[in-house]
Coordinates of C-alpha atoms in Angstrom, one line a residue:
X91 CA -41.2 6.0 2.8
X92 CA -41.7 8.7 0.2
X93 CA -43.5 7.8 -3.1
X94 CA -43.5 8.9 -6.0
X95 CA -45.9 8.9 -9.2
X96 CA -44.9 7.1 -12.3
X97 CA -47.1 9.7 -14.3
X98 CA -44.7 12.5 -13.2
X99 CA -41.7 10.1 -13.5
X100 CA -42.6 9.8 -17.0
X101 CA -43.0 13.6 -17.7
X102 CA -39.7 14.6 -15.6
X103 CA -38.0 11.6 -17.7
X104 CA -38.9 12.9 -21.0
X105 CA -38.3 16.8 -20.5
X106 CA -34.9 15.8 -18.9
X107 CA -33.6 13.6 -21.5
X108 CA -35.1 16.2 -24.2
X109 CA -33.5 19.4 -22.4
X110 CA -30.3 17.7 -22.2
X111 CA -30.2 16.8 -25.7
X112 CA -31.2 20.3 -26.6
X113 CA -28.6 21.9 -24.2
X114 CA -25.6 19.6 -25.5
X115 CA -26.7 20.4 -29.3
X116 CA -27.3 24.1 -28.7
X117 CA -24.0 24.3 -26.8
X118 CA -22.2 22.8 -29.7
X119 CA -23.9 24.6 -32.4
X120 CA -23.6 28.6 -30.7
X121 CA -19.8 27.2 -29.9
X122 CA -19.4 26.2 -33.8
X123 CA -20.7 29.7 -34.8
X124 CA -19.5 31.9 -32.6
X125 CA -15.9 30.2 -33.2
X126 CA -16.4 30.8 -36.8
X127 CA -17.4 34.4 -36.4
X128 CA -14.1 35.4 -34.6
X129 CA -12.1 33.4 -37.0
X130 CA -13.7 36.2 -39.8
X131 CA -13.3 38.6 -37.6
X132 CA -9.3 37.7 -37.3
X133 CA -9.4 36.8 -41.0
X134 CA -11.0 40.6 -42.0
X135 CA -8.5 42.4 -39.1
X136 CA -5.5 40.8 -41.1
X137 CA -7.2 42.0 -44.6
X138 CA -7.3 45.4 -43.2
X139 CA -4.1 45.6 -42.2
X140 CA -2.2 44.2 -44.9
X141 CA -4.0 47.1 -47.4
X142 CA -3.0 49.6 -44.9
X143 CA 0.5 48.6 -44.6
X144 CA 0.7 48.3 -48.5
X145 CA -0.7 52.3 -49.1
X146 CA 1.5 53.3 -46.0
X147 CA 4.8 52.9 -47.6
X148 CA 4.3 55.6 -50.4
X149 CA 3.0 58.4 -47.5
X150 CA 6.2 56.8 -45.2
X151 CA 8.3 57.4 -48.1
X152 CA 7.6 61.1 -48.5
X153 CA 6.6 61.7 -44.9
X154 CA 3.4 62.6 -45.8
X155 CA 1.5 62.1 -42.2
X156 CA -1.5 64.5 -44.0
X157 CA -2.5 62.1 -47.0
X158 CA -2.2 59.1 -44.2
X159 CA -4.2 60.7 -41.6
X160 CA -7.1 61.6 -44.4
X161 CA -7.2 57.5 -45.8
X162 CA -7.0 56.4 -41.8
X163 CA -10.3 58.5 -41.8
X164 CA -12.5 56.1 -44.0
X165 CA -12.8 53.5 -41.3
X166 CA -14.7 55.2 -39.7
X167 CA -17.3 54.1 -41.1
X168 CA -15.8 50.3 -40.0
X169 CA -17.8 49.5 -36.8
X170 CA -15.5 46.8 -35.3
X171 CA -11.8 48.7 -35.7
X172 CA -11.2 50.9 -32.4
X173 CA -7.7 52.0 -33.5
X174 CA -5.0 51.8 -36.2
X175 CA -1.7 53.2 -35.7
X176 CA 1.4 53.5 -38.3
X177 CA 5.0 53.6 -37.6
X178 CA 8.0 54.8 -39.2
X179 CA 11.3 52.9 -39.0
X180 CA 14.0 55.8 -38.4
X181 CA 17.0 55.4 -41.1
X182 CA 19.8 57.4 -38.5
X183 CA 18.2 55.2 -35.2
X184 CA 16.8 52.0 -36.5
X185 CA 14.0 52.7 -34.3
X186 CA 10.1 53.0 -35.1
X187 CA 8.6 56.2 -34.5
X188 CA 4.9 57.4 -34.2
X189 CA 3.7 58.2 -37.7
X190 CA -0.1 58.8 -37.9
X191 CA -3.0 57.2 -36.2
X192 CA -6.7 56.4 -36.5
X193 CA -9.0 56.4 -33.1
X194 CA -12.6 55.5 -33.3
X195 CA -15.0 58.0 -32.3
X196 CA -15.4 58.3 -28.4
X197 CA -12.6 56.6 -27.6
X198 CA -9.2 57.8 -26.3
X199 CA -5.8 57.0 -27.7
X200 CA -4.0 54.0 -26.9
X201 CA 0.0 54.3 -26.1
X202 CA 2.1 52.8 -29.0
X203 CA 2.5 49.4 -28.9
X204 CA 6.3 49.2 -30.4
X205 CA 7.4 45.9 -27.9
X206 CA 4.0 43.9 -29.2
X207 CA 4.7 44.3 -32.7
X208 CA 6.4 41.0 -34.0
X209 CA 4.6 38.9 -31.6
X210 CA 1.2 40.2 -32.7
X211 CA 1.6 39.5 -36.8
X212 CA -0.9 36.8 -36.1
X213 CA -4.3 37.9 -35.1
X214 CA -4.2 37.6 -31.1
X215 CA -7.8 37.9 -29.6
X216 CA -7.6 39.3 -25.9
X217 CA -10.6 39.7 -23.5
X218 CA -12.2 42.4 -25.5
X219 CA -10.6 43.2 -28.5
X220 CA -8.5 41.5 -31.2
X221 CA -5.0 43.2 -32.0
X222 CA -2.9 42.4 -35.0
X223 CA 0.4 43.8 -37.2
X224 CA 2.0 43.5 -40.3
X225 CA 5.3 45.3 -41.6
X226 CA 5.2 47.9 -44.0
X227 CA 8.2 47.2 -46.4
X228 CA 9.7 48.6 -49.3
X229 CA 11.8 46.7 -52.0
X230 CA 12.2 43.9 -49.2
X231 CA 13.2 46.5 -46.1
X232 CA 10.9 47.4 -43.3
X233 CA 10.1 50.6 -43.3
X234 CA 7.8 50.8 -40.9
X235 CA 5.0 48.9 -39.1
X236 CA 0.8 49.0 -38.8
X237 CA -1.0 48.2 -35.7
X238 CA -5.0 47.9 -35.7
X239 CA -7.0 47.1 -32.5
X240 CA -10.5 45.8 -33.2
X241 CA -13.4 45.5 -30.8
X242 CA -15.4 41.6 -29.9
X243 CA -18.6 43.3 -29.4
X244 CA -19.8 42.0 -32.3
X245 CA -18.9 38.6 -31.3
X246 CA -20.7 39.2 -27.9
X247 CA -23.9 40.2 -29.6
X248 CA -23.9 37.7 -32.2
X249 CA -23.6 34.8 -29.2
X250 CA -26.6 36.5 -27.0
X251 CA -28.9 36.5 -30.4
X252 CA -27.9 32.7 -30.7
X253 CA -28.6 31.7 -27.5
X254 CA -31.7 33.8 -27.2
X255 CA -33.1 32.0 -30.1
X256 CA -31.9 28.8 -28.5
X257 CA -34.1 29.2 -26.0
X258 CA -37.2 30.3 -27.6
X259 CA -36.5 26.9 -29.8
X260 CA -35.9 25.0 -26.7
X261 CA -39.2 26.2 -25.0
X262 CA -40.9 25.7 -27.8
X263 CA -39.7 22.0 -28.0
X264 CA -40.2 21.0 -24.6
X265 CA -44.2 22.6 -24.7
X266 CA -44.4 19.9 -27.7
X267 CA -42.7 17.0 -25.9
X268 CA -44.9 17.7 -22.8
X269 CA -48.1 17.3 -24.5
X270 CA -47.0 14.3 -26.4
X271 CA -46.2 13.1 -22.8
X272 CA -49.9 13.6 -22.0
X273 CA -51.5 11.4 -24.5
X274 CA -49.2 8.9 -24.3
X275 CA -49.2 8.4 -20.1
X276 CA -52.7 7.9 -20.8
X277 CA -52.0 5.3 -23.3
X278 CA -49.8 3.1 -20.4
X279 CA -51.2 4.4 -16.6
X280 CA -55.1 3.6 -17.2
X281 CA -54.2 -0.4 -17.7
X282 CA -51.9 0.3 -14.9
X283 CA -54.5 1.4 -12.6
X284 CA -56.5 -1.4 -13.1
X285 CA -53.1 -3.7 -12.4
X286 CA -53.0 -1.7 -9.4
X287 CA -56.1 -2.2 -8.3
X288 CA -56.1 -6.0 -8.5
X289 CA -53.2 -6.3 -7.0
X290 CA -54.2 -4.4 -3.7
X291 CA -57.4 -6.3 -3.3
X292 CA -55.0 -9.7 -3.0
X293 CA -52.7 -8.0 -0.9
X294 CA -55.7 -6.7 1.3
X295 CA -58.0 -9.2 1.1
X296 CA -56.0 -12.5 0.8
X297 CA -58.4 -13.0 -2.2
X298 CA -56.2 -15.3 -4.7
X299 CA -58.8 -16.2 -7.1
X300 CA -59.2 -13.0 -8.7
X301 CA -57.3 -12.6 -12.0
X302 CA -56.6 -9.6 -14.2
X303 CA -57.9 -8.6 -17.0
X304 CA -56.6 -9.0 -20.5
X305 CA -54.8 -5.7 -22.1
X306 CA -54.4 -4.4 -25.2
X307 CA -51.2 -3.1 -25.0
X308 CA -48.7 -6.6 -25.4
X309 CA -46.5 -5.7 -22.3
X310 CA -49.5 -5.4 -19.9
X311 CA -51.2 -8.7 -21.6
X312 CA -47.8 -10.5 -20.8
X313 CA -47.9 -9.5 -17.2
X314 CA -51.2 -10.3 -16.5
X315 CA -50.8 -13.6 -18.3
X316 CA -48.0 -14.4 -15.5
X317 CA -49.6 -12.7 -12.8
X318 CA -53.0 -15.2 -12.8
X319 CA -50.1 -17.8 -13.4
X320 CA -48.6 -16.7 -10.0
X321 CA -52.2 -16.3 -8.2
X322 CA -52.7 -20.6 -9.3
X323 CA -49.2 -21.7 -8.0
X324 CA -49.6 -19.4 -4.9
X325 CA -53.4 -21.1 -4.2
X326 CA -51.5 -24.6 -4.8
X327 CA -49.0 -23.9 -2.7
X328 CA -51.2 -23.1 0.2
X329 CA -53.0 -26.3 -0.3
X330 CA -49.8 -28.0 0.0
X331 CA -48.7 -25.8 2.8
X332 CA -51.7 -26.7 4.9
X333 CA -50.8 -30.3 4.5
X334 CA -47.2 -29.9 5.0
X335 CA -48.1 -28.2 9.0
X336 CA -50.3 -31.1 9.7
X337 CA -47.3 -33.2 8.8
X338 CA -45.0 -31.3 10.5
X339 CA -47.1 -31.1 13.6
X340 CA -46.5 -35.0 13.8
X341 CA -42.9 -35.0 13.2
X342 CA -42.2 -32.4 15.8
X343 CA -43.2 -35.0 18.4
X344 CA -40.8 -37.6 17.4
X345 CA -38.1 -35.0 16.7
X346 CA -38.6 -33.6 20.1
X347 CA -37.7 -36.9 21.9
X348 CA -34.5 -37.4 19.5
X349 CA -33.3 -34.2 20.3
X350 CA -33.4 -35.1 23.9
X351 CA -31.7 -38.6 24.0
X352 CA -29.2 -37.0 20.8
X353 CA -28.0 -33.9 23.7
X354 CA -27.6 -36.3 26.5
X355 CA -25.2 -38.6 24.0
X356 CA -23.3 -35.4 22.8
X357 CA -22.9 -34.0 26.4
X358 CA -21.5 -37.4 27.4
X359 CA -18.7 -37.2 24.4
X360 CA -18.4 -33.2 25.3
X361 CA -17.4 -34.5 28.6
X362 CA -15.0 -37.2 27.4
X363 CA -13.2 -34.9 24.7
X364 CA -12.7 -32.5 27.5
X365 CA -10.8 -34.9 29.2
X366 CA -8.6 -35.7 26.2
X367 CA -7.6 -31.8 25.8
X368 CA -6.8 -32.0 29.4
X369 CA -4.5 -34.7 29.0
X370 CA -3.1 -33.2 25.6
X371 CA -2.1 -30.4 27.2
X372 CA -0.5 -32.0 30.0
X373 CA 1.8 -34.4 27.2
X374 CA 2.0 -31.1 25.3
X375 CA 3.7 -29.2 28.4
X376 CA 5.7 -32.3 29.2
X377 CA 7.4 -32.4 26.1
X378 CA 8.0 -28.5 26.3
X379 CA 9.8 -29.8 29.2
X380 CA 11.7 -32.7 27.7
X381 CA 12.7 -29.9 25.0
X382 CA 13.5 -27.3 27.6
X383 CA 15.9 -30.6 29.3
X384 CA 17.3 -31.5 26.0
X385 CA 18.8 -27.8 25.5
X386 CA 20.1 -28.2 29.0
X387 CA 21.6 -31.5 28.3
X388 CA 23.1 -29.6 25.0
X389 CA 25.1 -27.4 27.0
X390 CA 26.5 -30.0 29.8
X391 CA 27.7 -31.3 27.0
X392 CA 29.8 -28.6 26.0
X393 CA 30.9 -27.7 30.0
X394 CA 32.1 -31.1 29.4
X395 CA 33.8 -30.4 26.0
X396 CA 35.3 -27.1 27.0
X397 CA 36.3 -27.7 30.5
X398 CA 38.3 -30.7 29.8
X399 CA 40.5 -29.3 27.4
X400 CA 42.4 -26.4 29.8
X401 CA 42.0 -28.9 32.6
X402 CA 43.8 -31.5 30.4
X403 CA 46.5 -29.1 29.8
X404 CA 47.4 -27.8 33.3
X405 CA 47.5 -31.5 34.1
X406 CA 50.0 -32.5 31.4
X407 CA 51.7 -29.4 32.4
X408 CA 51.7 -30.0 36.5
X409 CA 53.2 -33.8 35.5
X410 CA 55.9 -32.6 33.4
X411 CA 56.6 -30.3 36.2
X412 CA 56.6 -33.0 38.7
X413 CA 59.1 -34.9 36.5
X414 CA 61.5 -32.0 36.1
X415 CA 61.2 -31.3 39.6
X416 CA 62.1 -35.5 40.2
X417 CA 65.3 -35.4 38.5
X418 CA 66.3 -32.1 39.8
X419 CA 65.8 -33.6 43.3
X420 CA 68.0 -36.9 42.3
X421 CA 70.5 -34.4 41.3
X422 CA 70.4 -32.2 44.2
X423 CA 71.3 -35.2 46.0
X424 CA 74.0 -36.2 44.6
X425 CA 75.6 -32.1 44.7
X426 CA 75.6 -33.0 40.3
X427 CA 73.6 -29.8 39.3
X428 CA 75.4 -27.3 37.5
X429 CA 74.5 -23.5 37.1
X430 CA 73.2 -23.6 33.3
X431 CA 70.3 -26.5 34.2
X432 CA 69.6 -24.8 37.3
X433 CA 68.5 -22.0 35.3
X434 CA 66.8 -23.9 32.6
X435 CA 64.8 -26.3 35.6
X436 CA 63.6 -22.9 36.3
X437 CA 62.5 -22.0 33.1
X438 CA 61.0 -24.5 32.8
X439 CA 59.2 -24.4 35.7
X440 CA 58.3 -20.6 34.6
X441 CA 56.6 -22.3 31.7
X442 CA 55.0 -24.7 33.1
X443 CA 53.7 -22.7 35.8
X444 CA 52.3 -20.2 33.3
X445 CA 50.5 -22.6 31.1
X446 CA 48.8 -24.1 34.1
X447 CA 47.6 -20.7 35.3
X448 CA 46.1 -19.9 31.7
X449 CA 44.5 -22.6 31.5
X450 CA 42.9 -22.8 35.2
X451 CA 41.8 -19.5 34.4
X452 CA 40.6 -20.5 31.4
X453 CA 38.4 -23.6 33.2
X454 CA 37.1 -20.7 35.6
X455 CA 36.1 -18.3 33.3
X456 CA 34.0 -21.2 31.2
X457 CA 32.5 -23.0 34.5
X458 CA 31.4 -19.0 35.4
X459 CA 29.9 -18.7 31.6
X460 CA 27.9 -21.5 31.8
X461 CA 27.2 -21.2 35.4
X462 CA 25.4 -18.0 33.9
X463 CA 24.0 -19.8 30.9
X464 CA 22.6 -22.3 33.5
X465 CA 20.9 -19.9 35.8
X466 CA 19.3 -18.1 32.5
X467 CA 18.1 -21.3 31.4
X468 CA 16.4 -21.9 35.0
X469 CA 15.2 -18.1 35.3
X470 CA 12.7 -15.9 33.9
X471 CA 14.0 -13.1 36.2
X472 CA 15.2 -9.5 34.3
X473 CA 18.8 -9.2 34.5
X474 CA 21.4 -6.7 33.2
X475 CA 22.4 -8.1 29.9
X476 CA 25.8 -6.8 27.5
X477 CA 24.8 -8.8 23.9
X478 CA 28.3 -9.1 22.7
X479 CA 29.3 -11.1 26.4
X480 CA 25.7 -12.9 26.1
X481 CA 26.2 -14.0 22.4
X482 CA 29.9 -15.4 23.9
X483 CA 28.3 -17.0 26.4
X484 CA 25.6 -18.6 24.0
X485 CA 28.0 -20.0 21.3
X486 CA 29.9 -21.6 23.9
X487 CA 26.8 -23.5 25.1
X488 CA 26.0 -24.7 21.3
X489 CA 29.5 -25.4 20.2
X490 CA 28.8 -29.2 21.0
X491 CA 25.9 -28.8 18.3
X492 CA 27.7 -26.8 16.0
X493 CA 29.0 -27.6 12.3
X494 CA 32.3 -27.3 11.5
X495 CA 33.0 -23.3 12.0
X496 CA 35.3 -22.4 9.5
X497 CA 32.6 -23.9 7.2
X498 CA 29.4 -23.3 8.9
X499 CA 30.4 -19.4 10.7
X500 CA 28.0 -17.2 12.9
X501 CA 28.1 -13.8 12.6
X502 CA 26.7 -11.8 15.6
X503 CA 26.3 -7.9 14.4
X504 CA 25.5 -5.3 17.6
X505 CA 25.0 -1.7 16.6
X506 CA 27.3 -0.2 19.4
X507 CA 27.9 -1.5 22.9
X508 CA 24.2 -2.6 23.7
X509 CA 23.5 -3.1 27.5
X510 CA 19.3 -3.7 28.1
X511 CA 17.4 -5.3 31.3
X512 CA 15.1 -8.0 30.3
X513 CA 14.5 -11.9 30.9
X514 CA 18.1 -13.7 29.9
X515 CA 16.7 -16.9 30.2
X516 CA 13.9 -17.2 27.5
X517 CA 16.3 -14.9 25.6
X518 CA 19.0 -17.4 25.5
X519 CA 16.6 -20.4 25.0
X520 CA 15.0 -18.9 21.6
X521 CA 18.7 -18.1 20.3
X522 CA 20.0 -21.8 21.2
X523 CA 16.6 -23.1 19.5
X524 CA 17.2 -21.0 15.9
X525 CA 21.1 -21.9 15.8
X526 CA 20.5 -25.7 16.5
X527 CA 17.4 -25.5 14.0
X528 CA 19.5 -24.3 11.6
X529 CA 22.6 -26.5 11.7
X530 CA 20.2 -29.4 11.8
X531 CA 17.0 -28.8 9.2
X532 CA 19.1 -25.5 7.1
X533 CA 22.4 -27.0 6.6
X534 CA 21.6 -30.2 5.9
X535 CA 23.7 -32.2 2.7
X536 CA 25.3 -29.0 2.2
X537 CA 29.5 -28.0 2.8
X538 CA 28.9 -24.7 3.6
X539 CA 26.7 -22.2 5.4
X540 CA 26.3 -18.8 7.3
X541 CA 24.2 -17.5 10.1
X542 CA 23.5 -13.8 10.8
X543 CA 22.5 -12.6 14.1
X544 CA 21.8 -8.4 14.2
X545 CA 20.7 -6.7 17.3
X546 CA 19.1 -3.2 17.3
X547 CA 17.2 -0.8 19.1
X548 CA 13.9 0.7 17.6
X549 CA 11.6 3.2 19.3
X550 CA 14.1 3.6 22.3
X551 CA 12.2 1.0 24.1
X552 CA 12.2 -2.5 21.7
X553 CA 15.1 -4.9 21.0
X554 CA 14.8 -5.9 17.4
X555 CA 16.7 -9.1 16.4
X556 CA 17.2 -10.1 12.9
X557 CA 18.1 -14.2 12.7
X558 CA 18.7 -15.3 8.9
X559 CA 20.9 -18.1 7.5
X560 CA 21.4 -18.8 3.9
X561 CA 20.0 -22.7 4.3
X562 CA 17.6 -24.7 2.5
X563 CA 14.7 -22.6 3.2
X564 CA 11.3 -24.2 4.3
X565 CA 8.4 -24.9 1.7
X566 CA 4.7 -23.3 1.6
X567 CA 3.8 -26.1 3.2
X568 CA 5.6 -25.6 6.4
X569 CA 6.2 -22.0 6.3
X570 CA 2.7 -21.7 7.0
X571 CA 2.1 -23.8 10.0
X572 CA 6.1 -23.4 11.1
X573 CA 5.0 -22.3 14.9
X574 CA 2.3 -25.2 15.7
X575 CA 3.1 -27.9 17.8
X576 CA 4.9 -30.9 16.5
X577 CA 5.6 -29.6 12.8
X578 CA 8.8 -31.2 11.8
X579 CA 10.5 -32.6 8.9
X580 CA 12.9 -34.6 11.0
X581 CA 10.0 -36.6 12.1
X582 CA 11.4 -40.2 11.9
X583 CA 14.9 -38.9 12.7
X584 CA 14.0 -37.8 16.4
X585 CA 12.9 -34.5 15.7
X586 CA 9.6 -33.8 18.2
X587 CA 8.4 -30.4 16.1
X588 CA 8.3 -28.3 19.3
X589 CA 11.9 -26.1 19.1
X590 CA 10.3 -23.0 17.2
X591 CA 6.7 -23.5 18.9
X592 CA 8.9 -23.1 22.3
X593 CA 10.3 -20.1 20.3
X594 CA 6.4 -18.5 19.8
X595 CA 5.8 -19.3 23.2
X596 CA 8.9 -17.4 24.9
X597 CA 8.7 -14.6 22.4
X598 CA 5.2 -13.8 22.9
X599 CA 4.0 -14.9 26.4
X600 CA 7.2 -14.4 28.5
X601 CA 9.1 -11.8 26.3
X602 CA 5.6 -9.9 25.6
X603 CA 6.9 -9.3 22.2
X604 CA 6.5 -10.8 18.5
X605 CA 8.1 -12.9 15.9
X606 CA 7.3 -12.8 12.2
X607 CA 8.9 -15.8 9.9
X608 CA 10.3 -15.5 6.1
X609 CA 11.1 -17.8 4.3
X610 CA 11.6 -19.4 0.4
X611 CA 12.7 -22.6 -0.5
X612 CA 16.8 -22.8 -1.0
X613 CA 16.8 -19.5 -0.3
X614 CA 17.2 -19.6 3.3
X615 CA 14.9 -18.7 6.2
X616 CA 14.5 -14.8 8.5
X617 CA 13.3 -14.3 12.2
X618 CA 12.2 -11.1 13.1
X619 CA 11.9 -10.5 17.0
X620 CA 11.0 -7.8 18.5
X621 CA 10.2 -7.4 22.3
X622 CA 10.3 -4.5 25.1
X623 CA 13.7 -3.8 27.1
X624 CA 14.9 -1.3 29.1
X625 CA 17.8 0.3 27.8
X626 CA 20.5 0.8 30.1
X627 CA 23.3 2.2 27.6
X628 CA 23.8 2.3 23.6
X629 CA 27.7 3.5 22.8

């Protein structure tokens, strides 16, 4: 590691701090003057040319360019003026023309400068020379215009003389602060060394009953005060030490043999609360199970529900037929039937026949729905999957679960005709779980309610579903712990706490996707699920 010397630290400290005070005062100070000499610069330029412009009008007035050029002449003798030049306003054109002009010695003529005259009647400095104008006027009317171009050299000079004495004052300042430096590192590093010296024979020697010496100076007095302070507690503390190990040295016997009997007892309750988890897990899957048998019982329910109802109708229908077709008979018989209820027995019988073909069909297509429903529930195989026909086929199945609909309505938005291979049956097993969450924990005590159910594709290869209603929302509480095992508010009321931690589960081990929860209390709750598919179509 690189040292360094706290002599020169002391020196570099003190010509640093002095040369930057020096620099930021000198800096300031040749700023100040050098500022100030170009305002009287600017201030003289704009004397100038206001007594020029005042003795031009009589020589504009008579055109006398001879008596101008001669009083021009006398600046000469002016070091900082480069060029003064004086126009005449034409009556017939209104335009300034080129009257007479003054050019320093050695240096050329400038063109006129007829487009920078009203911008330049304040003294504008440039990056060598200052330029300024004033109006020449007679009896209130411009009669013509004076233009003088001075030189900054002066200014340039006058800032190298300032900062050349800044230096030589500078030098000379830091020679003094450097020899005051001198005397006083003296004054400080000699009780220093002897500190230092002290200190390395206890570090070398383990010697901790030398002590320092006292010090004139109050700083070094007060360390060595709590430096031999330090030396006694350090010899105590050894004494103590020493006795401490020979204690020690004891108790590591004894604690060496409750170790060993302590490890055997926790490897025995290691082995027992192994067991436990084992068995947890087992309930734990078993009630996945029971919750996985409950949404099948959910939608026998509604086979049962729906079925019934065409069946019921093509049976009322068939017996009414049968009736008809009795007393036709009885008729037929006895040769009583007449054209007009020949015709209506067989309109009736049209009807009849009709409303028993619905309906039959309408028993087949719900026994082939939830013959699908049933194989998706069973299966964890991909299949080719149309959302708007899968989101049919998953009301039907929770319609014995469902509120009222008129009052309770789910609203399934699909961007286009979707049509993705992936896994129907975990698929259809989260979207029964949120629906029947919802119309039991959201919509709870309350007359009416909405569920939204969006499908989307993002990245060309993800299914993103969006699953809000406008419920009761969930506290912090829950919200935080909402996919664990057996959270539930419904606890007494035969809720078991596992619907949305069947939900994780499906969504993130069997769907390989994710699910992110948001929710605020009577505000409602939002699913977010997104998992991979393979995109068959997308009108």
């Amino acid at each position: 590691m690189h040292t360094i010397s706290l002599k020169r630290i002391l020196i570099y400290l003190v010509l640093l701090v002095t040369s930057f005070a020096l620099l930021i005062g000198f800096t300031i100070n040749i700023v100040s003057q050098v500022g100030q000499f170009e305002k009287s610069l600017q201030e003289q330029a704009l004397s100038y040319t206001r007594i020029i412009a005042s003795n031009a009008a009589r020589t504009i007035v008579f055109d006398d360019t001879v008596s101008e050029k001669q009083r021009l002449g006398t600046f000469q003798n002016t070091p900082f003026i480069e060029h003064i030049h004086v126009y005449k306003m034409d009556e017939a054109s209104g335009q300034l023309t080129f009257f007479s002009s003054y050019n320093k010695q050695g240096l050329a003529p400038i063109p006129a400068r007829f487009s920078k005259l009203e911008r330049l009647t304040s003294p504008t400095i440039n990056d060598s020379n200052i330029e300024v104008s004033q109006p020449v006027t007679l009896d209130g009317d411009v009669i013509g215009y004076v233009y003088l171009r001075g030189s900054l050299e002066q200014v340039r000079l006058f800032m190298w003389r300032s900062i050349a004495v800044a230096v030589v004052v500078a030098l000379v300042t830091l020679l003094a602060c450097w020899l005051a430096t001198l005397r006083l590192r003296k004054a400080i590093v000699q009780p220093l060394d002897s500190v230092v010296d002290v200190v390395s024979q206890v570090a070398r020697d383990k010697n901790y009953s030398l002590r320092l010496p006292s010090s004139q100076l109050a700083e070094f007095d007060t360390m060595a005060q709590a430096f031999n302070t330090m030396l006694d507690r350090v010899q105590q503390h050894i004494t103590r030490q020493r006795r401490a190990e020979e204690e020690a040295s004891q108790l590591n016997t004894q604690l060496e043999q409750q170790v060993t009997q302590r490890t055997q007892a926790l490897k025995e309750s290691n082995s027992e609360l192994l067991k436990t988890l084992e068995q947890l897990h087992q309930y734990q899957g078993q009630l996945v199970e029971s919750e996985k048998m409950a949404s099948l019982g959910d939608m026998v329910a509604g086979i049962a529900h729906e079925v019934n109802t065409p069946i019921g109708l093509s049976v009322t229908a068939s017996t009414l037929l049968q009736d008809k077709l009795a007393v036709m008979q009885e008729k037929f018989d006895a040769k009583r039937i007449s054209t007009s209820e020949f015709e209506r027995f067989l309109t009736d019988c049209d009807e009849n026949l009709q409303i028993i073909y619905r309906n039959l069909n309408r028993a087949a297509d719900l026994v082939t729905s939830f013959k699908q429903v049933a194989v998706d529930q069973s299966s964890e195989v991909d299949r080719d999957i149309e959302i708007n026909s899968f989101m049919n086929d998953v009301l039907m199945s929770v319609k014995p679960r469902r509120l009222n609909p008129e009052h309770f309505p789910i609203n399934v938005h699909c961007a286009g005709d979707i049509q993705v291979r992936a896994k129907a049956g975990p698929l259809n097993q989260i979207l029964m779980n949120l629906i029947i969450n919802s119309m039991v924990h959201a919509f709870e005590g309350r007359e009416k309610g909405q569920i939204d159910i969006s499908f989307q594709l993002v990245n060309d290869n993800e299914l993103e579903i969006i699953y809000t209603d406008n419920g009761q929302g969930v506290d912090a509480d829950i919200s935080r712990k909402i996919f664990d095992p057996f959270v539930t508010t419904k606890r007494g009321s035969g809720g078991s706490g596992l619907g949305l931690h069947l939900v994780y589960n499906l969504v993130t081990q069997v769907l390989g996707g994710n699910i992110h929860f948001f929710s605020e209390e009577n505000n409602g709750v939002e699913f977010i699920i997104r998992f991979p598919v393979t995109v068959l179509s997308n009108a």
